[in-house]
mmCIF file of C-alpha atoms (C1' of nucleotides) in Angstrom:
data_model
loop_
_atom_site.group_PDB
_atom_site.id
_atom_site.type_symbol
_atom_site.label_atom_id
_atom_site.label_comp_id
_atom_site.label_asym_id
_atom_site.label_seq_id
_atom_site.Cartn_x
_atom_site.Cartn_y
_atom_site.Cartn_z
ATOM 1 C CA MET L 1 27.897 -6.814 -18.594
ATOM 2 C CA ARG L 2 31.037 -5.387 -17.101
ATOM 3 C CA ASP L 3 31.933 -2.735 -19.593
ATOM 4 C CA VAL L 4 28.628 -1.084 -20.236
ATOM 5 C CA THR L 5 28.883 2.650 -20.087
ATOM 6 C CA ASP L 6 26.405 3.668 -17.504
ATOM 7 C CA ASP L 7 25.563 6.347 -15.043
ATOM 8 C CA ALA L 8 24.369 3.903 -12.373
ATOM 9 C CA PRO L 9 26.877 3.083 -9.666
ATOM 10 C CA TRP L 10 28.371 -0.186 -10.900
ATOM 11 C CA LEU L 11 29.672 -2.897 -8.601
ATOM 12 C CA ASP L 12 33.390 -2.967 -7.969
ATOM 13 C CA ALA L 13 35.338 -6.222 -7.931
ATOM 14 C CA GLU L 14 34.795 -7.032 -4.268
ATOM 15 C CA GLU L 15 31.127 -6.198 -4.366
ATOM 16 C CA GLN L 16 30.638 -8.274 -7.459
ATOM 17 C CA GLU L 17 32.387 -11.208 -5.854
ATOM 18 C CA ALA L 18 30.304 -10.986 -2.701
ATOM 19 C CA TRP L 19 27.110 -10.664 -4.684
ATOM 20 C CA LEU L 20 27.843 -13.621 -6.924
ATOM 21 C CA ALA L 21 28.784 -15.702 -3.913
ATOM 22 C CA LEU L 22 25.560 -14.799 -2.168
ATOM 23 C CA VAL L 23 23.454 -15.566 -5.223
ATOM 24 C CA GLY L 24 25.185 -18.904 -5.470
ATOM 25 C CA VAL L 25 24.226 -19.754 -1.928
ATOM 26 C CA LEU L 26 20.728 -18.419 -2.478
ATOM 27 C CA LEU L 27 20.183 -20.618 -5.488
ATOM 28 C CA ARG L 28 21.790 -23.767 -4.150
ATOM 29 C CA LEU L 29 21.008 -23.879 -0.471
ATOM 30 C CA GLY L 30 17.245 -23.764 -0.857
ATOM 31 C CA PRO L 31 17.038 -26.782 -3.157
ATOM 32 C CA ALA L 32 19.586 -28.680 -1.080
ATOM 33 C CA LEU L 33 17.570 -28.195 2.097
ATOM 34 C CA ASP L 34 14.345 -29.085 0.324
ATOM 35 C CA SER L 35 15.929 -32.172 -1.070
ATOM 36 C CA GLN L 36 16.954 -33.525 2.317
ATOM 37 C CA VAL L 37 13.709 -32.801 4.164
ATOM 38 C CA GLN L 38 11.726 -34.040 1.206
ATOM 39 C CA ARG L 39 13.586 -37.317 1.009
ATOM 40 C CA ASP L 40 13.648 -37.988 4.753
ATOM 41 C CA SER L 41 10.299 -36.609 5.850
ATOM 42 C CA GLY L 42 8.167 -36.055 2.776
ATOM 43 C CA MET L 43 7.778 -32.334 3.238
ATOM 44 C CA THR L 44 9.155 -29.088 1.941
ATOM 45 C CA HIS L 45 11.680 -27.084 3.872
ATOM 46 C CA PHE L 46 9.021 -24.424 4.043
ATOM 47 C CA ASP L 47 6.500 -26.913 5.462
ATOM 48 C CA TYR L 48 9.073 -27.724 8.094
ATOM 49 C CA GLN L 49 9.494 -24.066 8.961
ATOM 50 C CA VAL L 50 5.780 -23.669 9.451
ATOM 51 C CA LEU L 51 5.559 -26.636 11.797
ATOM 52 C CA ALA L 52 8.674 -25.541 13.667
ATOM 53 C CA MET L 53 7.385 -21.998 14.199
ATOM 54 C CA LEU L 54 4.114 -23.267 15.551
ATOM 55 C CA SER L 55 5.864 -25.699 17.869
ATOM 56 C CA ASP L 56 7.797 -22.860 19.463
ATOM 57 C CA GLU L 57 4.621 -21.061 20.342
ATOM 58 C CA PRO L 58 2.826 -21.416 23.659
ATOM 59 C CA GLY L 59 -0.365 -23.217 22.707
ATOM 60 C CA ARG L 60 1.266 -24.165 19.414
ATOM 61 C CA ARG L 61 -1.049 -21.818 17.580
ATOM 62 C CA LEU L 62 -0.756 -18.552 15.722
ATOM 63 C CA PRO L 63 -2.926 -16.334 13.541
ATOM 64 C CA MET L 64 -2.183 -16.786 9.842
ATOM 65 C CA SER L 65 -0.766 -13.273 9.427
ATOM 66 C CA GLU L 66 1.517 -13.600 12.393
ATOM 67 C CA LEU L 67 2.703 -16.983 11.170
ATOM 68 C CA ALA L 68 3.277 -15.656 7.671
ATOM 69 C CA GLY L 69 5.545 -12.977 9.054
ATOM 70 C CA ARG L 70 7.560 -15.420 11.098
ATOM 71 C CA VAL L 71 8.172 -17.820 8.245
ATOM 72 C CA ASN L 72 8.907 -15.002 5.818
ATOM 73 C CA ALA L 73 6.102 -15.830 3.466
ATOM 74 C CA SER L 74 3.226 -14.111 1.755
ATOM 75 C CA LEU L 75 -0.173 -14.747 3.242
ATOM 76 C CA SER L 76 -1.169 -16.325 -0.009
ATOM 77 C CA ARG L 77 1.685 -18.761 0.014
ATOM 78 C CA LEU L 78 1.017 -19.660 3.608
ATOM 79 C CA SER L 79 -2.673 -20.146 2.963
ATOM 80 C CA HIS L 80 -2.016 -22.671 0.204
ATOM 81 C CA VAL L 81 0.530 -24.528 2.278
ATOM 82 C CA VAL L 82 -1.594 -24.610 5.412
ATOM 83 C CA LYS L 83 -4.438 -26.016 3.381
ATOM 84 C CA LYS L 84 -2.150 -28.833 2.324
ATOM 85 C CA LEU L 85 -0.829 -29.410 5.846
ATOM 86 C CA GLU L 86 -4.360 -29.439 7.196
ATOM 87 C CA ALA L 87 -5.310 -32.085 4.652
ATOM 88 C CA ARG L 88 -2.495 -34.192 6.071
ATOM 89 C CA GLY L 89 -3.758 -33.649 9.568
ATOM 90 C CA TRP L 90 -0.620 -31.912 10.772
ATOM 91 C CA VAL L 91 -2.293 -28.598 11.411
ATOM 92 C CA GLN L 92 -5.747 -27.280 12.034
ATOM 93 C CA ARG L 93 -7.449 -23.999 11.245
ATOM 94 C CA SER L 94 -10.040 -22.389 13.436
ATOM 95 C CA PRO L 95 -11.657 -18.968 13.722
ATOM 96 C CA SER L 96 -10.071 -16.789 16.369
ATOM 97 C CA PRO L 97 -12.190 -16.108 19.436
ATOM 98 C CA THR L 98 -11.054 -12.487 19.593
ATOM 99 C CA SER L 99 -11.642 -11.324 16.046
ATOM 100 C CA ARG L 100 -13.887 -12.853 13.464
ATOM 101 C CA ARG L 101 -11.631 -12.115 10.551
ATOM 102 C CA VAL L 102 -8.637 -13.838 12.087
ATOM 103 C CA THR L 103 -7.916 -17.492 11.449
ATOM 104 C CA GLU L 104 -5.685 -19.326 13.854
ATOM 105 C CA CYS L 105 -3.499 -22.180 12.847
ATOM 106 C CA THR L 106 -2.777 -24.892 15.405
ATOM 107 C CA LEU L 107 -0.170 -27.623 15.306
ATOM 108 C CA SER L 108 -1.813 -31.004 15.864
ATOM 109 C CA GLU L 109 -0.338 -33.890 17.837
ATOM 110 C CA GLU L 110 0.380 -35.713 14.594
ATOM 111 C CA GLY L 111 2.054 -32.610 13.241
ATOM 112 C CA TYR L 112 4.170 -32.323 16.319
ATOM 113 C CA ALA L 113 5.147 -35.966 16.112
ATOM 114 C CA VAL L 114 6.162 -35.570 12.471
ATOM 115 C CA LEU L 115 8.205 -32.542 13.352
ATOM 116 C CA VAL L 116 10.010 -34.278 16.195
ATOM 117 C CA GLU L 117 10.848 -37.067 13.826
ATOM 118 C CA ALA L 118 12.135 -34.727 11.143
ATOM 119 C CA ALA L 119 14.086 -32.381 13.378
ATOM 120 C CA PRO L 120 17.343 -34.248 14.026
ATOM 121 C CA GLY L 121 17.966 -34.918 10.356
ATOM 122 C CA HIS L 122 17.178 -31.356 9.454
ATOM 123 C CA VAL L 123 19.379 -29.866 12.123
ATOM 124 C CA GLY L 124 22.150 -32.174 11.034
ATOM 125 C CA THR L 125 21.805 -30.926 7.484
ATOM 126 C CA VAL L 126 21.839 -27.299 8.559
ATOM 127 C CA ARG L 127 25.009 -27.972 10.459
ATOM 128 C CA GLN L 128 26.617 -29.795 7.583
ATOM 129 C CA LEU L 129 25.628 -27.328 4.889
ATOM 130 C CA VAL L 130 25.797 -24.009 6.672
ATOM 131 C CA LEU L 131 27.547 -23.982 10.007
ATOM 132 C CA ASP L 132 30.365 -26.425 9.381
ATOM 133 C CA GLY L 133 33.632 -24.701 8.663
ATOM 134 C CA LEU L 134 32.444 -21.348 9.988
ATOM 135 C CA SER L 135 34.218 -19.916 13.003
ATOM 136 C CA ARG L 136 32.364 -18.457 15.956
ATOM 137 C CA ASP L 137 33.234 -15.035 14.657
ATOM 138 C CA GLN L 138 31.872 -15.842 11.240
ATOM 139 C CA VAL L 139 28.628 -17.080 12.735
ATOM 140 C CA ARG L 140 28.237 -13.727 14.429
ATOM 141 C CA GLN L 141 29.255 -11.880 11.280
ATOM 142 C CA LEU L 142 26.643 -13.790 9.348
ATOM 143 C CA THR L 143 23.981 -12.768 11.833
ATOM 144 C CA ALA L 144 24.942 -9.125 11.541
ATOM 145 C CA ILE L 145 25.108 -9.162 7.756
ATOM 146 C CA ALA L 146 21.793 -10.968 7.411
ATOM 147 C CA ALA L 147 20.206 -8.516 9.827
ATOM 148 C CA THR L 148 21.393 -5.593 7.726
ATOM 149 C CA ILE L 149 20.007 -7.126 4.562
ATOM 150 C CA ARG L 150 16.735 -7.798 6.298
ATOM 151 C CA GLY L 151 16.661 -4.160 7.257
ATOM 152 C CA ASN L 152 17.326 -3.140 3.682
ATOM 153 C CA LEU L 153 14.498 -5.345 2.504
ATOM 154 C CA GLU L 154 12.055 -3.776 4.888
ATOM 155 C CA THR L 155 13.161 -0.240 4.120
ATOM 156 C CA SER L 156 13.157 -0.766 0.390
ATOM 157 C CA GLY L 157 9.502 -0.085 -0.199
ATOM 158 C CA LEU L 158 9.896 -2.787 -2.837
ATOM 159 C CA ARG L 159 6.661 -4.736 -2.730
ATOM 160 C CA THR L 160 7.563 -7.985 -1.090
ATOM 161 C CA LEU L 161 5.358 -10.778 0.208
ATOM 162 C CA ASP L 162 1.967 -10.106 -1.380
ATOM 163 C CA GLY L 163 0.164 -6.810 -1.768
ATOM 164 C CA MET C 1 11.482 -27.575 19.077
ATOM 165 C CA ARG C 2 14.112 -26.368 21.463
ATOM 166 C CA ASP C 3 13.683 -28.780 24.288
ATOM 167 C CA VAL C 4 13.491 -32.067 22.485
ATOM 168 C CA THR C 5 15.697 -34.648 24.099
ATOM 169 C CA ASP C 6 17.978 -35.772 21.364
ATOM 170 C CA ASP C 7 21.372 -37.195 20.648
ATOM 171 C CA ALA C 8 21.946 -34.977 17.609
ATOM 172 C CA PRO C 9 24.075 -31.889 18.168
ATOM 173 C CA TRP C 10 21.488 -29.148 18.671
ATOM 174 C CA LEU C 11 22.071 -25.523 17.676
ATOM 175 C CA ASP C 12 23.145 -23.158 20.416
ATOM 176 C CA ALA C 13 21.682 -19.678 20.713
ATOM 177 C CA GLU C 14 24.144 -17.956 18.389
ATOM 178 C CA GLU C 15 23.930 -20.644 15.766
ATOM 179 C CA GLN C 16 20.173 -20.591 15.876
ATOM 180 C CA GLU C 17 20.139 -16.839 15.480
ATOM 181 C CA ALA C 18 22.485 -16.929 12.520
ATOM 182 C CA TRP C 19 20.528 -19.715 10.886
ATOM 183 C CA LEU C 20 17.184 -18.004 11.302
ATOM 184 C CA ALA C 21 18.632 -14.788 9.961
ATOM 185 C CA LEU C 22 20.024 -16.566 6.930
ATOM 186 C CA VAL C 23 16.757 -18.349 6.233
ATOM 187 C CA GLY C 24 14.999 -15.035 6.456
ATOM 188 C CA VAL C 25 17.247 -13.577 3.803
ATOM 189 C CA LEU C 26 16.941 -16.717 1.722
ATOM 190 C CA LEU C 27 13.179 -16.550 1.713
ATOM 191 C CA ARG C 28 12.796 -12.820 1.254
ATOM 192 C CA LEU C 29 15.600 -11.751 -1.028
ATOM 193 C CA GLY C 30 14.727 -14.065 -3.893
ATOM 194 C CA PRO C 31 11.140 -12.859 -4.233
ATOM 195 C CA ALA C 32 12.210 -9.237 -3.788
ATOM 196 C CA LEU C 33 14.733 -9.489 -6.612
ATOM 197 C CA ASP C 34 12.250 -11.298 -8.822
ATOM 198 C CA SER C 35 9.663 -8.688 -8.121
ATOM 199 C CA GLN C 36 11.866 -5.819 -9.261
ATOM 200 C CA VAL C 37 13.218 -7.447 -12.429
ATOM 201 C CA GLN C 38 9.790 -8.782 -13.260
ATOM 202 C CA ARG C 39 8.126 -5.407 -12.930
ATOM 203 C CA ASP C 40 10.816 -3.435 -14.756
ATOM 204 C CA SER C 41 11.922 -5.878 -17.414
ATOM 205 C CA GLY C 42 9.375 -8.659 -17.611
ATOM 206 C CA MET C 43 11.736 -11.425 -16.690
ATOM 207 C CA THR C 44 12.719 -13.543 -13.742
ATOM 208 C CA HIS C 45 15.826 -12.872 -11.744
ATOM 209 C CA PHE C 46 16.995 -16.235 -12.946
ATOM 210 C CA ASP C 47 16.356 -15.274 -16.575
ATOM 211 C CA TYR C 48 18.483 -12.238 -15.942
ATOM 212 C CA GLN C 49 21.289 -14.354 -14.543
ATOM 213 C CA VAL C 50 21.270 -16.523 -17.633
ATOM 214 C CA LEU C 51 21.500 -13.563 -19.967
ATOM 215 C CA ALA C 52 24.160 -11.926 -17.819
ATOM 216 C CA MET C 53 26.336 -15.026 -17.710
ATOM 217 C CA LEU C 54 26.181 -15.405 -21.471
ATOM 218 C CA SER C 55 27.015 -11.753 -21.989
ATOM 219 C CA ASP C 56 30.216 -12.162 -20.010
ATOM 220 C CA GLU C 57 31.387 -14.926 -22.263
ATOM 221 C CA PRO C 58 33.592 -14.377 -25.310
ATOM 222 C CA GLY C 59 31.288 -15.203 -28.205
ATOM 223 C CA ARG C 60 28.352 -14.851 -25.826
ATOM 224 C CA ARG C 61 27.774 -18.574 -26.007
ATOM 225 C CA LEU C 62 28.124 -21.550 -23.695
ATOM 226 C CA PRO C 63 27.192 -25.213 -23.640
ATOM 227 C CA MET C 64 24.068 -25.888 -21.616
ATOM 228 C CA SER C 65 25.918 -27.825 -18.927
ATOM 229 C CA GLU C 66 28.529 -25.181 -18.483
ATOM 230 C CA LEU C 67 25.874 -22.500 -18.294
ATOM 231 C CA ALA C 68 23.853 -24.498 -15.793
ATOM 232 C CA GLY C 69 26.857 -24.677 -13.497
ATOM 233 C CA ARG C 70 27.507 -20.970 -13.704
ATOM 234 C CA VAL C 71 23.963 -19.945 -12.918
ATOM 235 C CA ASN C 72 23.667 -22.550 -10.152
ATOM 236 C CA ALA C 73 20.802 -24.397 -11.743
ATOM 237 C CA SER C 74 19.881 -27.927 -12.655
ATOM 238 C CA LEU C 75 20.140 -28.790 -16.302
ATOM 239 C CA SER C 76 16.452 -29.430 -16.316
ATOM 240 C CA ARG C 77 15.622 -26.021 -14.964
ATOM 241 C CA LEU C 78 17.945 -24.382 -17.429
ATOM 242 C CA SER C 79 16.502 -26.332 -20.313
ATOM 243 C CA HIS C 80 12.981 -25.151 -19.565
ATOM 244 C CA VAL C 81 14.073 -21.573 -19.136
ATOM 245 C CA VAL C 82 16.207 -21.501 -22.249
ATOM 246 C CA LYS C 83 13.289 -22.828 -24.223
ATOM 247 C CA LYS C 84 11.273 -19.877 -23.001
ATOM 248 C CA LEU C 85 14.044 -17.366 -23.676
ATOM 249 C CA GLU C 86 14.525 -18.804 -27.142
ATOM 250 C CA ALA C 87 10.822 -18.357 -27.835
ATOM 251 C CA ARG C 88 11.285 -14.689 -26.978
ATOM 252 C CA GLY C 89 14.217 -14.447 -29.323
ATOM 253 C CA TRP C 90 16.701 -13.512 -26.618
ATOM 254 C CA VAL C 91 18.770 -16.621 -26.959
ATOM 255 C CA GLN C 92 19.411 -19.287 -29.541
ATOM 256 C CA ARG C 93 20.297 -22.962 -29.318
ATOM 257 C CA SER C 94 22.547 -24.742 -31.757
ATOM 258 C CA PRO C 95 24.372 -28.047 -31.881
ATOM 259 C CA SER C 96 28.008 -27.785 -30.908
ATOM 260 C CA PRO C 97 30.526 -28.325 -33.683
ATOM 261 C CA THR C 98 32.827 -30.316 -31.421
ATOM 262 C CA SER C 99 30.472 -32.852 -29.917
ATOM 263 C CA ARG C 100 27.133 -33.940 -31.197
ATOM 264 C CA ARG C 101 25.528 -34.293 -27.820
ATOM 265 C CA VAL C 102 26.387 -30.790 -26.708
ATOM 266 C CA THR C 103 23.971 -27.931 -27.254
ATOM 267 C CA GLU C 104 25.308 -24.437 -27.204
ATOM 268 C CA CYS C 105 23.293 -21.481 -26.073
ATOM 269 C CA THR C 106 23.995 -18.101 -27.651
ATOM 270 C CA LEU C 107 22.846 -14.674 -26.552
ATOM 271 C CA SER C 108 21.146 -12.894 -29.436
ATOM 272 C CA GLU C 109 21.400 -9.202 -30.194
ATOM 273 C CA GLU C 110 17.880 -8.698 -28.914
ATOM 274 C CA GLY C 111 18.783 -10.563 -25.774
ATOM 275 C CA TYR C 112 21.818 -8.416 -25.266
ATOM 276 C CA ALA C 113 19.793 -5.279 -25.795
ATOM 277 C CA VAL C 114 17.224 -6.392 -23.240
ATOM 278 C CA LEU C 115 19.955 -7.160 -20.764
ATOM 279 C CA VAL C 116 21.611 -3.785 -21.204
ATOM 280 C CA GLU C 117 18.281 -2.178 -20.600
ATOM 281 C CA ALA C 118 17.606 -4.201 -17.469
ATOM 282 C CA ALA C 119 21.044 -3.978 -15.934
ATOM 283 C CA PRO C 120 21.074 -0.551 -14.280
ATOM 284 C CA GLY C 121 17.833 -1.131 -12.457
ATOM 285 C CA HIS C 122 18.922 -4.537 -11.330
ATOM 286 C CA VAL C 123 22.292 -3.369 -10.089
ATOM 287 C CA GLY C 124 20.587 -0.556 -8.273
ATOM 288 C CA THR C 125 18.332 -3.040 -6.538
ATOM 289 C CA VAL C 126 21.217 -5.268 -5.558
ATOM 290 C CA ARG C 127 22.905 -2.281 -4.056
ATOM 291 C CA GLN C 128 19.821 -1.165 -2.230
ATOM 292 C CA LEU C 129 18.823 -4.566 -0.905
ATOM 293 C CA VAL C 130 22.151 -6.207 -0.243
ATOM 294 C CA LEU C 131 25.164 -3.964 -0.247
ATOM 295 C CA ASP C 132 23.763 -0.853 1.376
ATOM 296 C CA GLY C 133 24.681 -0.580 5.004
ATOM 297 C CA LEU C 134 27.425 -3.178 4.781
ATOM 298 C CA SER C 135 30.961 -2.063 5.497
ATOM 299 C CA ARG C 136 33.880 -3.000 3.284
ATOM 300 C CA ASP C 137 34.858 -5.563 5.868
ATOM 301 C CA GLN C 138 31.411 -7.052 5.913
ATOM 302 C CA VAL C 139 31.392 -7.363 2.151
ATOM 303 C CA ARG C 140 34.580 -9.383 2.403
ATOM 304 C CA GLN C 141 33.209 -11.409 5.311
ATOM 305 C CA LEU C 142 30.141 -12.206 3.275
ATOM 306 C CA THR C 143 32.299 -13.464 0.434
ATOM 307 C CA ALA C 144 34.247 -15.734 2.761
ATOM 308 C CA ILE C 145 31.165 -17.086 4.501
ATOM 309 C CA ALA C 146 29.348 -17.734 1.256
ATOM 310 C CA ALA C 147 32.403 -19.480 -0.135
ATOM 311 C CA THR C 148 32.523 -21.791 2.871
ATOM 312 C CA ILE C 149 28.863 -22.662 2.502
ATOM 313 C CA ARG C 150 29.373 -23.319 -1.183
ATOM 314 C CA GLY C 151 32.152 -25.646 -0.239
ATOM 315 C CA ASN C 152 29.913 -27.422 2.243
ATOM 316 C CA LEU C 153 27.268 -27.825 -0.408
ATOM 317 C CA GLU C 154 29.666 -29.402 -2.814
ATOM 318 C CA THR C 155 31.203 -31.694 -0.235
ATOM 319 C CA SER C 156 27.867 -32.762 1.169
ATOM 320 C CA GLY C 157 27.138 -35.505 -1.289
ATOM 321 C CA LEU C 158 23.566 -34.340 -0.872
ATOM 322 C CA ARG C 159 22.007 -34.659 -4.287
ATOM 323 C CA THR C 160 21.698 -31.125 -5.526
ATOM 324 C CA LEU C 161 20.835 -29.766 -8.969
ATOM 325 C CA ASP C 162 19.361 -32.775 -10.748
ATOM 326 C CA GLY C 163 20.630 -36.324 -10.794
ATOM 327 C "C1'" DC B 1 -24.411 6.078 12.952
ATOM 328 C "C1'" DG B 2 -22.700 5.201 8.306
ATOM 329 C "C1'" DA B 3 -19.852 5.234 4.478
ATOM 330 C "C1'" DG B 4 -15.338 4.038 2.853
ATOM 331 C "C1'" DA B 5 -10.688 2.523 3.746
ATOM 332 C "C1'" DA B 6 -7.865 -0.963 5.650
ATOM 333 C "C1'" DC B 7 -7.195 -5.619 7.189
ATOM 334 C "C1'" DG B 8 -7.136 -10.871 7.376
ATOM 335 C "C1'" DA B 9 -7.609 -14.476 4.709
ATOM 336 C "C1'" DT B 10 -8.801 -17.373 0.667
ATOM 337 C "C1'" DT B 11 -9.027 -18.737 -4.174
ATOM 338 C "C1'" DG B 12 -8.006 -19.887 -9.178
ATOM 339 C "C1'" DA B 13 -5.134 -19.262 -12.882
ATOM 340 C "C1'" DA B 14 -0.558 -18.534 -14.733
ATOM 341 C "C1'" DG B 15 3.966 -19.455 -14.492
ATOM 342 C "C1'" DG B 16 8.190 -21.619 -12.480
ATOM 343 C "C1'" DT B 17 10.814 -25.730 -10.519
ATOM 344 C "C1'" DT B 18 11.616 -30.379 -9.497
ATOM 345 C "C1'" DC B 19 11.498 -35.174 -10.328
ATOM 346 C "C1'" DA B 20 11.861 -39.231 -12.938
ATOM 347 C "C1'" DA B 21 12.120 -41.069 -17.240
ATOM 348 C "C1'" DG B 22 13.995 -41.167 -21.716
ATOM 349 C "C1'" DC B 23 16.899 -40.540 -25.960
ATOM 350 C "C1'" DA B 24 21.139 -39.954 -28.358
ATOM 351 C "C1'" DT B 25 26.015 -39.653 -28.125
ATOM 352 C "C1'" DT B 26 30.483 -40.576 -26.232
ATOM 353 C "C1'" DT B 27 33.663 -43.065 -23.226
ATOM 354 C "C1'" DG B 28 35.895 -46.998 -21.089
ATOM 355 C "C1'" DG B 29 37.005 -51.635 -20.519
ATOM 356 C "C1'" DT B 30 37.898 -56.150 -22.609
ATOM 357 C "C1'" DA I 1 35.251 -53.873 -32.442
ATOM 358 C "C1'" DC I 2 31.692 -54.313 -28.861
ATOM 359 C "C1'" DC I 3 28.838 -53.619 -24.995
ATOM 360 C "C1'" DA I 4 27.951 -51.236 -20.779
ATOM 361 C "C1'" DA I 5 28.225 -47.160 -18.325
ATOM 362 C "C1'" DA I 6 28.411 -42.325 -18.249
ATOM 363 C "C1'" DT I 7 27.309 -37.834 -20.304
ATOM 364 C "C1'" DG I 8 24.446 -33.995 -22.307
ATOM 365 C "C1'" DC I 9 20.218 -32.697 -22.873
ATOM 366 C "C1'" DT I 10 15.054 -32.758 -23.192
ATOM 367 C "C1'" DT I 11 10.389 -33.697 -21.793
ATOM 368 C "C1'" DG I 12 5.851 -34.198 -19.208
ATOM 369 C "C1'" DA I 13 3.686 -34.492 -14.959
ATOM 370 C "C1'" DA I 14 3.367 -33.067 -10.296
ATOM 371 C "C1'" DC I 15 4.001 -29.628 -7.232
ATOM 372 C "C1'" DC I 16 4.847 -24.942 -5.481
ATOM 373 C "C1'" DT I 17 4.637 -19.828 -5.738
ATOM 374 C "C1'" DT I 18 2.953 -15.676 -7.299
ATOM 375 C "C1'" DC I 19 -0.431 -12.528 -8.881
ATOM 376 C "C1'" DA I 20 -4.770 -10.422 -9.001
ATOM 377 C "C1'" DA I 21 -9.321 -10.612 -7.676
ATOM 378 C "C1'" DT I 22 -12.579 -11.305 -4.038
ATOM 379 C "C1'" DC I 23 -15.075 -11.692 0.382
ATOM 380 C "C1'" DG I 24 -16.212 -10.671 4.999
ATOM 381 C "C1'" DT I 25 -14.725 -8.096 9.074
ATOM 382 C "C1'" DT I 26 -12.986 -4.223 11.642
ATOM 383 C "C1'" DC I 27 -11.471 0.508 11.854
ATOM 384 C "C1'" DT I 28 -11.836 5.538 11.037
ATOM 385 C "C1'" DC I 29 -13.829 9.649 11.093
ATOM 386 C "C1'" DG I 30 -17.134 13.024 9.574
#
DNA sequence: CGAGAACGATTGAAGGTTCAAGCATTTGGT
DNA sequence: ACCAAATGCTTGAACCTTCAATCGTTCTCG
């Protein structure tokens, strides 16, 4: 697919290289993270994210929508996952006092304990897989680049994360 | 989870920011890409990658293992997907002449045609979601950063992509 | 006030991915 | 030559995600 005559603006060599490299990371990092958290703590990397986000919140609770935004997930995905986490007793759902259509999700003591147990291993993995070998400058570059892409995603109008 | 007393090396503010930003991209870019290719061409982004990799090969064929490596997938994942693509007539499996345990995967004419049709839209999306707004320097920085992470992944010993 | 639109959330089905097990073939050591 | 280990690939079950439909609640505005 390099030599196809086309009116669309094709990728030049450097762009292609960057894109392939990013896709590689995209496709490999997710599974690698999942694998570690799964093995050591019996949960998905996404499960971990949910617990971690809640733990950072005063009151350790958030409305589903708000939480979905913070963990970069569709409401549907979050709903399924929270149902599972609730079944394990790590999280609890309750109607919001302020609006009857809002459901709040609260991190339970058990959930917090599980998170505290999982955290060191996870952070270690993040360090080993992502941060190691990157200079301070590169860490900052990564932040800037990721922020730009995030911006692109939000501007795109491309339906992302549910309806 | 910021203030947990712990012996593990915690992430400082800049590292945390970079990591969260990367996770955000990880979790949002995949679905966004899938969404576009799915809508416009009825296939997964991963399906697209498989077809694209084959198309770049002389003879448009590769052994399953080789192909799995290039598209950053487990053999198992690839096997399932290739079965599906074969059912659609986009790809064909055949025993390798050189070794009886090797299966080669060949891009069919139909598959090539589908790919050619899908390519401009996909490239446009990649541009819009990833490359737009990044300077030349940033594109190169991204390549370097992604390469380092790839290296980390391979060094990690963390079981990734099947057994 | 009273539609109708928008919002927050949930659900079931369809489809994708991982995991563990398994089979056949090839390699390596003795 | 032989047996064990490693390789290449496939499969089915379990699990996760998406998609589309749905339900009740809140907003909007005529």
